[in-house]
Structures are given as structure tokens and as C-alpha cells.
PDB file of C-alpha atoms in Angstrom:
ATOM      1  CA  MET A1188      38.252  98.597 149.719  1.00 54.00           C
ATOM      2  CA  PHE A1189      38.497 101.023 152.188  1.00 60.00           C
ATOM      3  CA  SER A1190      36.197 104.011 153.380  1.00 69.00           C
ATOM      4  CA  PRO A1191      36.894 107.324 152.478  1.00 60.00           C
ATOM      5  CA  ILE A1192      38.492 107.813 156.439  1.00 71.00           C
ATOM      6  CA  GLN A1193      40.829 105.416 155.681  1.00 60.00           C
ATOM      7  CA  ARG A1194      41.709 106.349 152.002  1.00 61.00           C
ATOM      8  CA  ILE A1195      42.395 109.485 153.435  1.00 62.00           C
ATOM      9  CA  ILE A1196      44.421 108.110 156.335  1.00 64.00           C
ATOM     10  CA  VAL A1197      46.263 106.322 154.104  1.00 53.00           C
ATOM     11  CA  TRP A1198      47.023 109.514 151.638  1.00 57.00           C
ATOM     12  CA  VAL A1199      48.244 110.881 154.232  1.00 53.00           C
ATOM     13  CA  ILE A1200      51.142 108.400 155.230  1.00 58.00           C
ATOM     14  CA  LEU A1201      51.892 108.163 152.201  1.00 50.00           C
ATOM     15  CA  PHE A1202      52.625 111.439 151.607  1.00 50.00           C
ATOM     16  CA  CYS A1203      54.749 111.921 154.780  1.00 51.00           C
ATOM     17  CA  ILE A1204      56.918 109.392 153.138  1.00 46.00           C
ATOM     18  CA  SER A1205      56.710 110.888 149.481  1.00 44.00           C
ATOM     19  CA  GLN A1206      57.890 114.432 151.588  1.00 48.00           C
ATOM     20  CA  MET A1207      60.623 112.666 154.252  1.00 47.00           C
ATOM     21  CA  PHE A1208      62.537 110.886 151.076  1.00 47.00           C
ATOM     22  CA  SER A1209      62.476 113.993 149.148  1.00 71.00           C
ATOM     23  CA  GLN A1210      64.241 116.160 151.679  1.00 91.00           C
ATOM     24  CA  ASP A1211      68.172 115.174 151.386  1.00 97.00           C
ATOM     25  CA  PRO A1212      69.830 115.206 154.584  1.00 97.00           C
ATOM     26  CA  ASP A1213      73.371 115.964 153.781  1.00 98.00           C
ATOM     27  CA  PHE A1214      71.815 119.655 152.205  1.00 98.00           C
ATOM     28  CA  GLN A1215      72.060 122.218 155.763  1.00 98.00           C
ATOM     29  CA  ILE A1216      69.961 124.921 155.702  1.00 98.00           C
ATOM     30  CA  TYR A1217      70.048 127.965 158.239  1.00 98.00           C
ATOM     31  CA  ILE A1218      68.206 130.818 158.347  1.00 98.00           C
ATOM     32  CA  CYS A1219      69.792 134.084 159.138  1.00 98.00           C
ATOM     33  CA  PHE A1220      67.932 137.294 160.725  1.00 98.00           C
ATOM     34  CA  GLY A1221      68.719 140.640 162.851  1.00 98.00           C
ATOM     35  CA  GLN A1222      69.006 143.974 161.488  1.00 98.00           C
ATOM     36  CA  SER A1223      71.867 146.259 159.187  1.00 98.00           C
ATOM     37  CA  ASN A1224      75.458 144.162 160.202  1.00 98.00           C
ATOM     38  CA  MET A1225      72.896 140.594 159.105  1.00 98.00           C
ATOM     39  CA  GLU A1226      71.524 142.515 156.252  1.00 98.00           C
ATOM     40  CA  GLY A1227      74.565 143.379 154.918  1.00 98.00           C
ATOM     41  CA  SER A1228      76.234 146.631 155.388  1.00 96.00           C
ATOM     42  CA  ALA A1229      79.684 146.632 154.840  1.00 98.00           C
ATOM     43  CA  THR A1230      80.557 146.432 150.992  1.00 98.00           C
ATOM     44  CA  ILE A1231      81.209 143.951 147.827  1.00 98.00           C
ATOM     45  CA  GLU A1232      84.402 143.156 147.245  1.00 98.00           C
ATOM     46  CA  GLU A1233      85.976 141.843 144.379  1.00 98.00           C
ATOM     47  CA  GLN A1234      86.920 138.577 146.218  1.00 97.00           C
ATOM     48  CA  ASP A1235      83.406 137.952 147.753  1.00 98.00           C
ATOM     49  CA  LYS A1236      81.694 137.061 144.152  1.00 97.00           C
ATOM     50  CA  THR A1237      82.820 133.896 143.101  1.00 97.00           C
ATOM     51  CA  VAL A1238      81.437 130.854 145.780  1.00 98.00           C
ATOM     52  CA  ASP A1239      81.531 127.169 146.086  1.00 98.00           C
ATOM     53  CA  ASP A1240      78.743 125.685 144.439  1.00 98.00           C
ATOM     54  CA  ARG A1241      78.406 123.841 147.348  1.00 98.00           C
ATOM     55  CA  PHE A1242      76.429 127.035 149.281  1.00 98.00           C
ATOM     56  CA  VAL A1243      73.650 128.438 148.152  1.00 98.00           C
ATOM     57  CA  MET A1244      70.998 130.785 148.709  1.00 98.00           C
ATOM     58  CA  MET A1245      67.521 131.485 148.569  1.00 98.00           C
ATOM     59  CA  PRO A1246      65.985 134.926 148.168  1.00 98.00           C
ATOM     60  CA  SER A1247      63.565 136.832 150.024  1.00 98.00           C
ATOM     61  CA  MET A1248      62.457 138.555 147.828  1.00 98.00           C
ATOM     62  CA  ASP A1249      62.237 139.108 143.932  1.00 97.00           C
ATOM     63  CA  CYS A1250      65.127 140.177 142.490  1.00 97.00           C
ATOM     64  CA  GLU A1251      65.328 141.393 138.879  1.00 96.00           C
ATOM     65  CA  GLU A1252      68.402 142.772 138.861  1.00 92.00           C
ATOM     66  CA  GLN A1253      70.305 139.907 139.855  1.00 93.00           C
ATOM     67  CA  GLY A1254      67.675 137.136 137.952  1.00 96.00           C
ATOM     68  CA  ARG A1255      66.671 135.727 141.394  1.00 98.00           C
ATOM     69  CA  THR A1256      63.268 134.974 142.329  1.00 98.00           C
ATOM     70  CA  MET A1257      62.377 134.359 145.808  1.00 98.00           C
ATOM     71  CA  GLY A1258      61.776 131.075 147.080  1.00 96.00           C
ATOM     72  CA  ASN A1259      63.994 128.895 144.221  1.00 98.00           C
ATOM     73  CA  TRP A1260      67.959 128.479 145.037  1.00 98.00           C
ATOM     74  CA  TYR A1261      70.495 129.884 143.580  1.00 98.00           C
ATOM     75  CA  PRO A1262      74.503 130.443 144.281  1.00 98.00           C
ATOM     76  CA  ALA A1263      75.287 132.444 147.181  1.00 98.00           C
ATOM     77  CA  VAL A1264      76.656 135.649 145.588  1.00 98.00           C
ATOM     78  CA  PRO A1265      76.579 138.706 148.071  1.00 98.00           C
ATOM     79  CA  PRO A1266      73.840 140.179 148.332  1.00 98.00           C
ATOM     80  CA  LEU A1267      71.691 137.525 150.648  1.00 98.00           C
ATOM     81  CA  SER A1268      69.087 139.376 151.798  1.00 96.00           C
ATOM     82  CA  GLN A1269      67.458 142.422 149.739  1.00 96.00           C
ATOM     83  CA  CYS A1270      68.676 143.872 146.127  1.00 96.00           C
ATOM     84  CA  PHE A1271      70.763 146.491 147.322  1.00 96.00           C
ATOM     85  CA  VAL A1272      72.634 145.217 150.391  1.00 98.00           C
ATOM     86  CA  GLY A1273      75.952 144.281 150.947  1.00 98.00           C
ATOM     87  CA  LEU A1274      78.612 141.685 152.170  1.00 98.00           C
ATOM     88  CA  SER A1275      76.668 140.144 155.872  1.00 98.00           C
ATOM     89  CA  PRO A1276      78.512 137.898 158.163  1.00 98.00           C
ATOM     90  CA  ALA A1277      76.005 134.710 156.741  1.00 98.00           C
ATOM     91  CA  ASP A1278      78.170 135.453 153.567  1.00 98.00           C
ATOM     92  CA  TYR A1279      81.531 134.022 155.435  1.00 98.00           C
ATOM     93  CA  PHE A1280      79.579 131.216 157.260  1.00 98.00           C
ATOM     94  CA  GLY A1281      78.614 129.529 154.597  1.00 98.00           C
ATOM     95  CA  ARG A1282      81.862 130.033 152.810  1.00 98.00           C
ATOM     96  CA  ALA A1283      83.808 128.497 156.024  1.00 98.00           C
ATOM     97  CA  MET A1284      81.079 125.885 156.005  1.00 98.00           C
ATOM     98  CA  VAL A1285      81.412 124.256 153.064  1.00 98.00           C
ATOM     99  CA  GLU A1286      85.032 124.598 153.178  1.00 98.00           C
ATOM    100  CA  LYS A1287      85.049 122.222 156.517  1.00 98.00           C
ATOM    101  CA  LEU A1288      82.417 120.154 155.828  1.00 98.00           C
ATOM    102  CA  PRO A1289      82.392 116.613 153.813  1.00 97.00           C
ATOM    103  CA  GLU A1290      82.259 117.229 150.412  1.00 97.00           C
ATOM    104  CA  ASN A1291      79.137 115.119 149.791  1.00 97.00           C
ATOM    105  CA  LYS A1292      77.384 118.322 151.843  1.00 98.00           C
ATOM    106  CA  LYS A1293      75.966 121.753 151.186  1.00 98.00           C
ATOM    107  CA  VAL A1294      74.760 124.592 152.787  1.00 98.00           C
ATOM    108  CA  GLY A1295      71.641 126.831 151.954  1.00 98.00           C
ATOM    109  CA  VAL A1296      70.722 129.739 153.813  1.00 98.00           C
ATOM    110  CA  ILE A1297      67.670 131.893 153.767  1.00 98.00           C
ATOM    111  CA  SER A1298      68.376 135.868 155.202  1.00 98.00           C
ATOM    112  CA  VAL A1299      65.718 137.997 156.326  1.00 98.00           C
ATOM    113  CA  ALA A1300      66.795 141.111 157.489  1.00 98.00           C
ATOM    114  CA  VAL A1301      65.824 144.747 158.156  1.00 98.00           C
ATOM    115  CA  GLY A1302      68.234 147.548 159.502  1.00 98.00           C
ATOM    116  CA  GLY A1303      66.914 149.666 161.865  1.00 98.00           C
ATOM    117  CA  CYS A1304      64.456 146.345 163.288  1.00 98.00           C
ATOM    118  CA  ASP A1305      63.827 145.850 167.290  1.00 98.00           C
ATOM    119  CA  ILE A1306      64.136 142.675 167.574  1.00 98.00           C
ATOM    120  CA  ARG A1307      60.534 142.211 168.323  1.00 98.00           C
ATOM    121  CA  LEU A1308      59.463 142.705 164.353  1.00 98.00           C
ATOM    122  CA  PHE A1309      60.164 139.395 164.296  1.00 98.00           C
ATOM    123  CA  ASP A1310      57.478 138.325 166.814  1.00 98.00           C
ATOM    124  CA  LYS A1311      54.811 136.944 165.452  1.00 98.00           C
ATOM    125  CA  ASP A1312      52.714 138.608 168.245  1.00 98.00           C
ATOM    126  CA  ILE A1313      52.772 142.047 168.175  1.00 98.00           C
ATOM    127  CA  TYR A1314      55.461 142.713 165.332  1.00 98.00           C
ATOM    128  CA  LYS A1315      52.957 145.131 163.583  1.00 98.00           C
ATOM    129  CA  GLU A1316      53.961 147.140 166.952  1.00 97.00           C
ATOM    130  CA  PHE A1317      57.342 147.988 165.705  1.00 98.00           C
ATOM    131  CA  THR A1318      56.802 148.060 161.669  1.00 97.00           C
ATOM    132  CA  GLN A1319      56.921 151.812 162.254  1.00 94.00           C
ATOM    133  CA  THR A1320      60.374 152.122 164.223  1.00 95.00           C
ATOM    134  CA  TYR A1321      61.118 154.153 161.773  1.00 97.00           C
ATOM    135  CA  PRO A1322      58.289 156.266 159.302  1.00 95.00           C
ATOM    136  CA  GLU A1323      61.441 157.183 156.717  1.00 97.00           C
ATOM    137  CA  ASP A1324      61.103 155.753 153.649  1.00 97.00           C
ATOM    138  CA  TRP A1325      64.307 153.856 153.866  1.00 96.00           C
ATOM    139  CA  PHE A1326      63.017 151.937 156.792  1.00 98.00           C
ATOM    140  CA  GLN A1327      59.818 151.404 154.931  1.00 97.00           C
ATOM    141  CA  GLY A1328      60.813 150.147 152.325  1.00 97.00           C
ATOM    142  CA  LYS A1329      62.548 147.289 153.623  1.00 97.00           C
ATOM    143  CA  ILE A1330      59.481 146.587 155.158  1.00 97.00           C
ATOM    144  CA  ALA A1331      57.178 145.953 152.639  1.00 97.00           C
ATOM    145  CA  GLY A1332      59.683 144.359 150.534  1.00 97.00           C
ATOM    146  CA  TYR A1333      58.573 141.564 153.139  1.00 98.00           C
ATOM    147  CA  GLY A1334      55.415 141.818 152.158  1.00 97.00           C
ATOM    148  CA  GLY A1335      54.979 143.866 155.484  1.00 98.00           C
ATOM    149  CA  ASN A1336      55.104 141.061 157.788  1.00 98.00           C
ATOM    150  CA  PRO A1337      59.430 139.606 157.411  1.00 98.00           C
ATOM    151  CA  TYR A1338      58.467 136.990 160.480  1.00 98.00           C
ATOM    152  CA  ASP A1339      55.831 135.534 157.955  1.00 98.00           C
ATOM    153  CA  ARG A1340      57.993 135.703 155.191  1.00 98.00           C
ATOM    154  CA  LEU A1341      61.122 133.950 157.148  1.00 98.00           C
ATOM    155  CA  ILE A1342      58.802 130.836 158.241  1.00 98.00           C
ATOM    156  CA  THR A1343      56.779 130.850 153.982  1.00 98.00           C
ATOM    157  CA  LEU A1344      60.933 130.419 152.422  1.00 98.00           C
ATOM    158  CA  ALA A1345      62.059 128.078 155.606  1.00 98.00           C
ATOM    159  CA  LYS A1346      58.863 125.683 154.873  1.00 98.00           C
ATOM    160  CA  GLN A1347      59.390 125.427 151.794  1.00 98.00           C
ATOM    161  CA  ALA A1348      62.937 125.006 152.356  1.00 98.00           C
ATOM    162  CA  GLN A1349      62.327 122.145 154.563  1.00 98.00           C
ATOM    163  CA  LYS A1350      61.046 119.809 151.622  1.00 97.00           C
ATOM    164  CA  GLU A1351      64.978 120.234 150.400  1.00 98.00           C
ATOM    165  CA  GLY A1352      67.122 119.726 153.426  1.00 98.00           C
ATOM    166  CA  VAL A1353      67.228 120.091 156.776  1.00 98.00           C
ATOM    167  CA  ILE A1354      67.473 122.742 158.602  1.00 98.00           C
ATOM    168  CA  LYS A1355      70.075 123.107 161.274  1.00 98.00           C
ATOM    169  CA  GLY A1356      70.886 126.339 163.036  1.00 98.00           C
ATOM    170  CA  ILE A1357      69.256 129.680 163.532  1.00 98.00           C
ATOM    171  CA  LEU A1358      71.483 132.746 163.046  1.00 99.00           C
ATOM    172  CA  LEU A1359      70.949 135.965 165.006  1.00 99.00           C
ATOM    173  CA  HIS A1360      72.534 139.487 164.592  1.00 98.00           C
ATOM    174  CA  GLN A1361      71.010 142.204 165.822  1.00 98.00           C
ATOM    175  CA  GLY A1362      70.694 144.530 168.919  1.00 98.00           C
ATOM    176  CA  GLU A1363      72.258 148.253 168.767  1.00 98.00           C
ATOM    177  CA  THR A1364      67.981 149.137 168.356  1.00 98.00           C
ATOM    178  CA  ASN A1365      67.109 147.051 171.684  1.00 98.00           C
ATOM    179  CA  THR A1366      70.715 148.582 173.329  1.00 98.00           C
ATOM    180  CA  ASP A1367      70.013 148.794 177.170  1.00 98.00           C
ATOM    181  CA  ASP A1368      67.044 146.710 177.554  1.00 98.00           C
ATOM    182  CA  GLU A1369      67.567 143.949 179.493  1.00 98.00           C
ATOM    183  CA  LYS A1370      64.653 142.054 178.238  1.00 98.00           C
ATOM    184  CA  TRP A1371      66.443 141.561 175.033  1.00 98.00           C
ATOM    185  CA  PRO A1372      66.825 137.653 175.716  1.00 98.00           C
ATOM    186  CA  VAL A1373      62.631 137.243 176.577  1.00 98.00           C
ATOM    187  CA  TYR A1374      62.185 138.581 173.295  1.00 98.00           C
ATOM    188  CA  VAL A1375      64.916 136.593 171.901  1.00 98.00           C
ATOM    189  CA  GLN A1376      63.395 133.628 173.342  1.00 98.00           C
ATOM    190  CA  GLN A1377      59.968 133.895 172.369  1.00 98.00           C
ATOM    191  CA  VAL A1378      61.308 134.429 168.989  1.00 98.00           C
ATOM    192  CA  TYR A1379      62.902 131.440 168.839  1.00 98.00           C
ATOM    193  CA  THR A1380      60.290 129.707 170.441  1.00 98.00           C
ATOM    194  CA  ASN A1381      57.914 130.663 167.801  1.00 98.00           C
ATOM    195  CA  MET A1382      60.881 129.257 164.861  1.00 98.00           C
ATOM    196  CA  MET A1383      61.039 126.274 166.849  1.00 98.00           C
ATOM    197  CA  ASN A1384      56.647 125.657 166.733  1.00 98.00           C
ATOM    198  CA  ASP A1385      55.814 126.853 163.490  1.00 98.00           C
ATOM    199  CA  LEU A1386      58.590 124.697 162.200  1.00 98.00           C
ATOM    200  CA  GLY A1387      58.125 121.748 164.053  1.00 98.00           C
ATOM    201  CA  LEU A1388      61.874 121.953 164.900  1.00 98.00           C
ATOM    202  CA  GLU A1389      63.380 120.700 168.436  1.00 98.00           C
ATOM    203  CA  ALA A1390      65.346 123.037 170.074  1.00 98.00           C
ATOM    204  CA  SER A1391      67.870 121.072 171.202  1.00 98.00           C
ATOM    205  CA  GLU A1392      68.355 119.831 167.705  1.00 98.00           C
ATOM    206  CA  VAL A1393      68.347 123.267 166.285  1.00 98.00           C
ATOM    207  CA  PRO A1394      70.613 125.868 168.261  1.00 98.00           C
ATOM    208  CA  LEU A1395      70.095 129.439 168.188  1.00 99.00           C
ATOM    209  CA  LEU A1396      73.554 131.437 167.281  1.00 99.00           C
ATOM    210  CA  ALA A1397      73.792 135.148 168.333  1.00 99.00           C
ATOM    211  CA  GLY A1398      76.211 137.290 167.980  1.00 98.00           C
ATOM    212  CA  GLU A1399      77.881 140.318 169.202  1.00 98.00           C
ATOM    213  CA  VAL A1400      77.708 144.022 168.464  1.00 98.00           C
ATOM    214  CA  VAL A1401      81.124 146.468 168.028  1.00 98.00           C
ATOM    215  CA  HIS A1402      82.722 146.493 171.531  1.00 97.00           C
ATOM    216  CA  GLU A1403      83.270 149.687 173.267  1.00 96.00           C
ATOM    217  CA  GLU A1404      86.296 149.071 173.320  1.00 95.00           C
ATOM    218  CA  GLN A1405      86.455 149.281 169.587  1.00 96.00           C
ATOM    219  CA  GLY A1406      84.593 152.365 169.838  1.00 96.00           C
ATOM    220  CA  GLY A1407      81.460 150.558 169.823  1.00 97.00           C
ATOM    221  CA  ARG A1408      78.594 152.887 170.044  1.00 97.00           C
ATOM    222  CA  CYS A1409      75.989 150.344 171.158  1.00 98.00           C
ATOM    223  CA  GLY A1410      78.742 148.398 173.010  1.00 98.00           C
ATOM    224  CA  ARG A1411      76.807 148.182 176.046  1.00 98.00           C
ATOM    225  CA  MET A1412      74.491 145.874 173.988  1.00 98.00           C
ATOM    226  CA  ASN A1413      76.755 143.167 174.446  1.00 98.00           C
ATOM    227  CA  ALA A1414      77.085 142.407 178.725  1.00 98.00           C
ATOM    228  CA  ILE A1415      72.868 141.580 177.683  1.00 98.00           C
ATOM    229  CA  ILE A1416      73.930 139.877 174.575  1.00 98.00           C
ATOM    230  CA  ASP A1417      76.229 137.621 176.670  1.00 98.00           C
ATOM    231  CA  GLN A1418      73.551 136.656 178.992  1.00 98.00           C
ATOM    232  CA  LEU A1419      71.188 135.081 176.595  1.00 98.00           C
ATOM    233  CA  PRO A1420      72.410 131.086 177.475  1.00 98.00           C
ATOM    234  CA  GLU A1421      70.598 131.822 180.690  1.00 98.00           C
ATOM    235  CA  THR A1422      67.538 132.450 178.859  1.00 98.00           C
ATOM    236  CA  VAL A1423      67.844 129.896 175.590  1.00 98.00           C
ATOM    237  CA  PRO A1424      70.457 126.878 176.719  1.00 98.00           C
ATOM    238  CA  THR A1425      70.945 126.495 173.068  1.00 98.00           C
ATOM    239  CA  ALA A1426      71.749 129.287 172.298  1.00 98.00           C
ATOM    240  CA  TYR A1427      75.506 130.709 171.546  1.00 98.00           C
ATOM    241  CA  VAL A1428      76.902 134.189 171.719  1.00 98.00           C
ATOM    242  CA  ILE A1429      79.691 134.454 168.776  1.00 98.00           C
ATOM    243  CA  PRO A1430      81.797 137.054 169.806  1.00 98.00           C
ATOM    244  CA  SER A1431      82.564 140.444 168.109  1.00 98.00           C
ATOM    245  CA  LYS A1432      85.959 141.445 169.396  1.00 97.00           C
ATOM    246  CA  GLY A1433      88.807 142.123 167.245  1.00 97.00           C
ATOM    247  CA  CYS A1434      86.146 142.501 164.208  1.00 98.00           C
ATOM    248  CA  ALA A1435      87.280 145.419 162.231  1.00 98.00           C
ATOM    249  CA  VAL A1436      84.170 148.086 161.693  1.00 98.00           C
ATOM    250  CA  ARG A1437      83.394 150.716 159.861  1.00 97.00           C
ATOM    251  CA  GLU A1438      83.569 154.455 160.759  1.00 97.00           C
ATOM    252  CA  ASP A1439      79.533 155.151 162.307  1.00 97.00           C
ATOM    253  CA  ASP A1440      81.449 152.225 165.061  1.00 97.00           C
ATOM    254  CA  ILE A1441      78.339 150.445 164.590  1.00 98.00           C
ATOM    255  CA  HIS A1442      78.743 148.201 161.369  1.00 98.00           C
ATOM    256  CA  PHE A1443      81.491 146.280 161.075  1.00 98.00           C
ATOM    257  CA  ASN A1444      83.355 146.173 157.324  1.00 98.00           C
ATOM    258  CA  SER A1445      84.114 143.784 154.620  1.00 98.00           C
ATOM    259  CA  GLU A1446      86.814 142.123 156.812  1.00 98.00           C
ATOM    260  CA  GLY A1447      85.087 142.254 159.980  1.00 98.00           C
ATOM    261  CA  VAL A1448      82.136 140.706 158.607  1.00 98.00           C
ATOM    262  CA  ARG A1449      84.048 137.948 157.040  1.00 98.00           C
ATOM    263  CA  GLU A1450      85.219 137.175 160.409  1.00 98.00           C
ATOM    264  CA  MET A1451      82.098 137.993 161.901  1.00 98.00           C
ATOM    265  CA  GLY A1452      81.364 134.600 159.854  1.00 98.00           C
ATOM    266  CA  ARG A1453      83.332 132.504 160.092  1.00 98.00           C
ATOM    267  CA  ARG A1454      83.169 133.003 163.546  1.00 98.00           C
ATOM    268  CA  TYR A1455      80.100 131.657 163.753  1.00 99.00           C
ATOM    269  CA  ALA A1456      81.159 129.005 161.318  1.00 98.00           C
ATOM    270  CA  ALA A1457      83.478 127.731 163.905  1.00 98.00           C
ATOM    271  CA  GLN A1458      81.028 126.992 166.502  1.00 98.00           C
ATOM    272  CA  MET A1459      77.991 125.888 164.439  1.00 98.00           C
ATOM    273  CA  LEU A1460      81.125 123.431 163.064  1.00 98.00           C
ATOM    274  CA  GLN A1461      82.060 122.291 166.736  1.00 98.00           C
ATOM    275  CA  LEU A1462      78.619 121.938 167.437  1.00 98.00           C
ATOM    276  CA  GLU A1463      78.195 118.994 164.588  1.00 97.00           C
ATOM    277  CA  GLY A1464      81.387 117.115 165.559  1.00 96.00           C
ATOM    278  CA  TYR A1465      84.088 118.830 163.104  1.00 93.00           C
TER     279      TYR A1465
END
């Protein structure tokens, strides 16, 4: 007969084995976070409403209007982050991935993004200091939609997703609110490190893909931030910067338009596919 302690050890081993075999190694999961461009600020057009059934999304909040419940998988028809946002780079990242990956592989995304946020909103130790960046309802409503803690919502869902698939990468698009802050790469490093630790991941196996903001030569109001974003790999060796030069922009000179968002998404995918050897 096993002692109580031995029974516990056996149970833990069996549980771990069951979890290991329930994961589908061909189900690639990507965590997406950032501010408004990643949130989805471009117009969703008719061509964006049909997706390959190998590209799915896990909603980060309940969206009754779309018939989506947080924590379940659905076809990745935009919007991907909140209930009433637009097209984001994550949309065409996933589409481009499944177009190039072998047919036995599928892609899932989990997107938590807050327009106007400081990158430190995703730092689990100090996030409360950045929930009031804008006191207006438009910003506070976004925070509330993620239960008051966007990072915790992202990690909770990512842990759930890990039971079914394998997290292969992190997609970030943020920087406009931190324009001119030379400590931004260090802030990103802290968030990325927390993600790796909280999800039991190895940075060497889960790259961080960070997109540039609208370039100055295209009238980008925050374009000078790109010089800081481009330095990220010096602080995070497993980070790769996704260029935004030439991606079409909206009249506000901060956000990409639908065409620009699609191109950014494809560029994220091109980098990820290269890292995977495709």
C-alpha cells in the first residue's frame, strides 16, 4: 500500500502526464498585447470577415454581441481583443501564418490591448499606478473590461490555452504613449520576464516580436519613438523588431489604416515564420 505522501506524488505525476498528452504540439498559440494599434484601430472591411478555420482566437472578455464567451476558442473573425474595436496586426499575422504553415498546424491568438496605455500597465507589480493614465470613461472602460488588471487577464487565459496548445511567441505593439522614454526597453524586459516566469516558458523558445510605430517620414506623430524601439534587442536578446516603414496610415498620423494593419500583420508573421524555419 502507498503511504499518503506516495499517493500524492503518484497523483501529481499522473496529472502532469495527462496534461502533457492533452497538449497539441501542432496548435501554436501567440500572446498579443499593447495599445491602440494592437487593440484594433483600423476599419474592419468585408474582406476581413472570412478566415481559415485553422486560425482561431480566445476572447479576453465576454462579447454577447459576437456570441463569444471569454476563455473559449472561436474562428478568428475580427475584432480579436475587445468587443467593439477594429482590425489589428494580430488578424493578418494569424492569416499569414496558417497560409504558410503545414496544413496539420493551426494558430490561436489571445489579445489583451488597451488604447492609450503606458507599457507599465502590463507590469504586474506597479500596474495600478498606470490605470489612471486617462481618467475619462473611454480608458477606464477598457481597464474595467479586463477586470481591472489587463496583465492578470492575459496570463489567466494563456495558462488555460496552454492546456491545449503550445505558446510559441509574444507579439507587442506599443510605444506611442511612452514616446521619448529611453527606459522603455527595460520596462518591456520586465513584462516579458514576468510572462516567461508566470507561464513557465523559456525566452529562448518564445521570441518577443515588437512592432515599430508610424514613421516620422510618413508624418508619424510618435515616430521618433522608433529609435528607442529599435534598441529593444540590446536589452532583450530574444526580441525582434518588426519594421513599419511604408505601412499605410490614417489621417491622425498615429494609427495604421486597414491596409497598413494588414501589412504589419504579415511582417510579424514573416519574422515568426523565419524563426521557425519556414
